[in-house]
Short mmCIF file of C-alpha atoms in Angstrom, two decimals:
data_model
loop_
_atom_site.label_atom_id
_atom_site.label_comp_id
_atom_site.label_asym_id
_atom_site.label_seq_id
_atom_site.Cartn_x
_atom_site.Cartn_y
_atom_site.Cartn_z
CA ASP A 1 -21.86 -19.26 10.69
CA GLN A 2 -18.32 -20.50 9.72
CA GLN A 3 -17.50 -20.53 6.12
CA VAL A 4 -14.00 -22.13 6.60
CA LYS A 5 -13.85 -24.94 9.06
CA GLN A 6 -10.63 -26.69 10.39
CA ASN A 7 -12.39 -29.47 12.52
CA SER A 8 -9.29 -30.81 14.01
CA PRO A 9 -7.70 -28.52 16.53
CA SER A 10 -4.61 -30.38 16.79
CA LEU A 11 -2.68 -33.09 15.24
CA SER A 12 0.54 -34.97 16.41
CA VAL A 13 2.90 -36.72 13.83
CA GLN A 14 6.08 -38.61 14.42
CA GLU A 15 9.31 -36.95 12.62
CA GLY A 16 9.57 -38.25 9.00
CA ARG A 17 5.97 -39.31 8.58
CA ILE A 18 3.25 -37.42 6.62
CA SER A 19 1.23 -34.73 8.06
CA ILE A 20 -2.36 -34.24 6.84
CA LEU A 21 -4.47 -31.13 7.79
CA ASN A 22 -7.82 -30.80 6.52
CA CYS A 23 -10.17 -27.89 5.88
CA ASP A 24 -13.73 -27.79 4.58
CA TYR A 25 -15.70 -24.68 3.13
CA THR A 26 -19.25 -23.96 2.65
CA ASN A 27 -19.15 -20.94 0.21
CA SER A 28 -19.29 -22.26 -3.39
CA MET A 29 -18.00 -18.92 -4.50
CA PHE A 30 -14.51 -19.24 -3.04
CA ASP A 31 -12.03 -19.59 -5.83
CA TYR A 32 -8.54 -19.22 -4.23
CA PHE A 33 -7.44 -20.99 -1.23
CA LEU A 34 -4.41 -20.44 0.91
CA TRP A 35 -2.45 -22.24 3.86
CA TYR A 36 -0.72 -19.98 6.36
CA LYS A 37 1.60 -21.15 9.20
CA LYS A 38 1.89 -19.35 12.44
CA TYR A 39 4.42 -19.72 15.26
CA PRO A 40 3.81 -18.26 18.68
CA ALA A 41 4.24 -14.43 18.95
CA GLU A 42 4.53 -14.07 15.29
CA GLY A 43 2.08 -13.31 12.51
CA PRO A 44 0.86 -15.84 10.08
CA THR A 45 3.29 -16.49 7.12
CA PHE A 46 2.11 -17.70 3.79
CA LEU A 47 2.92 -21.34 2.91
CA ILE A 48 1.13 -22.37 -0.40
CA SER A 49 -2.12 -21.67 -2.34
CA ILE A 50 -4.24 -23.23 -4.88
CA SER A 51 -6.74 -21.56 -7.36
CA SER A 52 -10.01 -23.50 -7.90
CA ILE A 53 -9.05 -24.37 -11.50
CA LYS A 54 -6.59 -26.79 -10.22
CA ASP A 55 -6.84 -29.84 -7.86
CA LYS A 56 -3.15 -30.02 -6.75
CA ASN A 57 -0.24 -27.58 -6.03
CA GLU A 58 3.04 -28.86 -4.79
CA ASP A 59 6.09 -27.04 -3.48
CA GLY A 60 8.86 -28.91 -1.98
CA ARG A 61 7.41 -31.02 0.97
CA PHE A 62 4.04 -29.32 0.90
CA THR A 63 1.32 -30.27 -1.32
CA VAL A 64 -2.19 -28.72 -1.31
CA PHE A 65 -4.98 -30.85 -2.70
CA LEU A 66 -8.19 -29.46 -3.69
CA ASN A 67 -11.70 -31.39 -3.98
CA LYS A 68 -14.25 -28.65 -5.32
CA SER A 69 -17.17 -31.16 -5.41
CA ALA A 70 -16.70 -32.10 -1.75
CA LYS A 71 -15.83 -28.32 -0.80
CA HIS A 72 -12.55 -29.91 0.85
CA LEU A 73 -8.90 -29.10 0.84
CA SER A 74 -5.94 -30.68 2.47
CA LEU A 75 -2.42 -29.75 3.33
CA HIS A 76 0.20 -32.60 2.99
CA ILE A 77 3.62 -32.08 4.56
CA VAL A 78 6.03 -34.94 3.74
CA PRO A 79 8.36 -35.71 5.30
CA SER A 80 7.21 -33.93 8.69
CA GLN A 81 10.18 -32.16 10.46
CA PRO A 82 10.09 -30.75 14.11
CA GLY A 83 10.39 -27.40 12.62
CA ASP A 84 7.17 -27.57 11.09
CA SER A 85 5.43 -27.62 14.42
CA ALA A 86 3.08 -24.56 14.44
CA VAL A 87 -0.58 -23.60 14.09
CA TYR A 88 -1.68 -24.06 10.18
CA PHE A 89 -4.62 -21.89 9.00
CA CYS A 90 -6.60 -22.62 5.95
CA ALA A 91 -8.04 -19.47 4.29
CA ALA A 92 -10.23 -18.55 1.34
CA PHE A 93 -10.93 -15.81 -1.07
CA GLY A 94 -13.82 -15.29 -3.43
CA GLY A 95 -17.36 -14.32 -4.20
CA SER A 96 -18.19 -10.89 -3.37
CA GLN A 97 -15.68 -10.71 -0.57
CA GLY A 98 -12.49 -8.92 -1.05
CA ASN A 99 -11.05 -10.21 2.31
CA LEU A 100 -9.63 -13.54 3.14
CA ILE A 101 -11.75 -15.62 5.47
CA PHE A 102 -9.79 -17.94 7.91
CA GLY A 103 -10.31 -21.20 9.62
CA LYS A 104 -9.64 -21.69 13.28
CA GLY A 105 -6.35 -23.45 12.65
CA THR A 106 -5.00 -26.86 13.37
CA LYS A 107 -2.00 -27.07 15.90
CA LEU A 108 0.56 -29.39 14.38
CA SER A 109 3.09 -31.07 16.54
CA VAL A 110 5.89 -33.06 14.98
CA LYS A 111 7.66 -35.30 17.66
CA PRO A 112 11.55 -36.35 16.92
CA GLY B 1 12.13 -2.78 6.50
CA ALA B 2 10.86 -5.10 3.71
CA GLY B 3 7.89 -6.43 5.71
CA VAL B 4 4.64 -5.36 7.38
CA SER B 5 5.51 -3.42 10.42
CA GLN B 6 3.01 -2.97 13.47
CA SER B 7 3.22 -0.93 16.56
CA PRO B 8 2.92 -1.13 19.30
CA ARG B 9 3.84 -4.96 19.90
CA TYR B 10 2.28 -4.92 23.15
CA LYS B 11 -0.20 -2.55 24.72
CA VAL B 12 -1.87 -2.65 28.05
CA ALA B 13 -4.85 -0.22 28.49
CA LYS B 14 -7.15 0.43 31.31
CA ARG B 15 -10.90 -0.33 30.61
CA GLY B 16 -12.24 2.76 29.15
CA GLN B 17 -9.05 4.15 27.43
CA ASP B 18 -8.63 4.85 24.00
CA VAL B 19 -5.94 2.95 21.98
CA ALA B 20 -4.34 3.38 18.47
CA LEU B 21 -2.53 0.60 16.65
CA ARG B 22 -0.39 1.49 13.58
CA CYS B 23 0.32 -0.50 10.51
CA ASP B 24 3.00 0.12 8.01
CA PRO B 25 2.32 -1.96 4.83
CA ILE B 26 4.72 -3.33 2.45
CA SER B 27 5.62 -0.62 0.04
CA GLY B 28 3.49 -0.61 -3.05
CA HIS B 29 0.97 -2.83 -1.60
CA VAL B 30 -2.70 -1.56 -2.59
CA SER B 31 -4.80 -3.84 -0.25
CA LEU B 32 -4.71 -3.49 3.58
CA PHE B 33 -6.50 -5.62 6.05
CA TRP B 34 -7.18 -5.87 9.71
CA TYR B 35 -7.88 -8.86 11.39
CA GLN B 36 -8.47 -9.65 15.27
CA GLN B 37 -7.43 -12.76 16.79
CA ALA B 38 -8.67 -13.99 20.03
CA LEU B 39 -6.70 -16.82 22.02
CA GLY B 40 -7.32 -20.19 20.20
CA GLN B 41 -9.17 -18.69 17.53
CA GLY B 42 -8.40 -18.08 13.79
CA PRO B 43 -7.87 -14.39 12.63
CA GLU B 44 -11.27 -12.69 12.27
CA PHE B 45 -11.78 -10.05 9.76
CA LEU B 46 -12.21 -6.54 10.87
CA THR B 47 -11.82 -4.17 7.75
CA TYR B 48 -10.14 -3.83 4.36
CA PHE B 49 -8.86 -0.80 2.31
CA GLN B 50 -7.86 -0.57 -1.27
CA ASN B 51 -5.64 2.42 -1.15
CA GLU B 52 -7.16 5.04 0.85
CA ALA B 53 -10.74 3.73 0.29
CA GLN B 54 -12.20 1.52 3.08
CA LEU B 55 -14.05 -1.05 0.90
CA ASP B 56 -15.30 -3.13 3.68
CA LYS B 57 -15.85 -2.67 7.32
CA SER B 58 -18.42 -5.25 7.90
CA GLY B 59 -16.10 -7.02 10.54
CA LEU B 60 -15.79 -3.93 12.90
CA PRO B 61 -17.44 -5.34 16.20
CA SER B 62 -18.87 -2.03 17.36
CA ASP B 63 -18.74 1.74 16.58
CA ARG B 64 -16.17 2.04 18.94
CA PHE B 65 -13.81 0.61 16.33
CA PHE B 66 -12.43 2.92 13.73
CA ALA B 67 -9.82 2.46 10.92
CA GLU B 68 -8.45 4.83 8.52
CA ARG B 69 -5.71 4.96 5.71
CA PRO B 70 -5.68 8.69 4.79
CA GLU B 71 -3.00 8.57 2.15
CA GLY B 72 -3.22 4.93 1.08
CA SER B 73 -0.22 3.72 2.97
CA VAL B 74 0.00 3.55 6.75
CA SER B 75 -3.19 2.65 8.56
CA THR B 76 -4.37 3.20 11.88
CA LEU B 77 -6.77 1.11 13.98
CA LYS B 78 -8.47 3.08 16.78
CA ILE B 79 -10.34 1.51 19.42
CA GLN B 80 -12.35 3.99 21.77
CA ARG B 81 -13.54 3.17 25.44
CA THR B 82 -11.70 -0.14 25.39
CA GLN B 83 -13.55 -3.06 27.06
CA GLN B 84 -12.08 -6.42 28.30
CA GLU B 85 -13.58 -8.41 25.37
CA ASP B 86 -11.51 -6.18 23.21
CA SER B 87 -8.31 -8.10 24.54
CA ALA B 88 -6.79 -9.67 21.41
CA VAL B 89 -3.85 -9.64 19.02
CA TYR B 90 -4.73 -7.29 16.19
CA LEU B 91 -3.08 -8.23 12.87
CA CYS B 92 -2.36 -6.09 9.89
CA ALA B 93 -1.77 -7.49 6.50
CA SER B 94 -1.07 -5.99 2.91
CA SER B 95 -1.04 -7.38 -0.52
CA PHE B 96 -1.61 -6.75 -4.09
CA PRO B 97 -5.24 -7.35 -5.02
CA ARG B 98 -6.28 -10.88 -4.78
CA GLY B 99 -2.81 -11.91 -3.94
CA GLU B 100 -1.53 -13.59 -0.74
CA LEU B 101 -1.57 -11.50 2.27
CA PHE B 102 1.73 -10.54 4.18
CA PHE B 103 1.02 -10.17 7.78
CA GLY B 104 2.84 -8.23 10.27
CA GLU B 105 3.74 -9.68 13.83
CA GLY B 106 0.69 -8.05 15.31
CA SER B 107 -0.29 -5.68 18.22
CA ARG B 108 -1.13 -7.74 21.36
CA LEU B 109 -3.98 -5.51 23.36
CA THR B 110 -4.68 -6.44 26.89
CA VAL B 111 -7.55 -4.51 28.57
CA LEU B 112 -7.59 -4.71 32.46
#
């Protein structure tokens, strides 16, 4: 059973607009969440994280929101740029697990 | 180099062959992880080391998969008697404990 779910396999956005990528999780023991970005033929690269004691973390154009009661987090990219086109993975740490659990990813396409 | 280094980048094996994939983590990183990523999927956890101790190997799909990190630095993932379903990208990552994972570029294994 998937503990981290990204229900949208793809998302297309116009350059300059906001991109919103969503992620749901089932394990209430998760306490640290991360977003990774992946280009083809490269490994995932860390983008931004949030601890469960916060509900928002912002870094430049990237903001992650956490709603613990809904077990939901989202990544906002604004303004979106063509170079943001990549696969974005949501991941979570916590509970008895020392490893990071990943979602299946959302492929973002930002059109000029 | 400063990042996680994996070799080989690409490996083609005949069904039944043994393969060995190498990972050089970032110097000083205590934790080392192996993930398997099939096409169109997110990274799936295989195994995790803290220094030389293999703390979790629950993700290894069968006893044909074996990982080691004898001196707490370089790690090798070995797959014996490869099968076609083993074809995937094998990602290695390293981190400080509970920190963000830094990934290598992956080793793409194709089993014919």
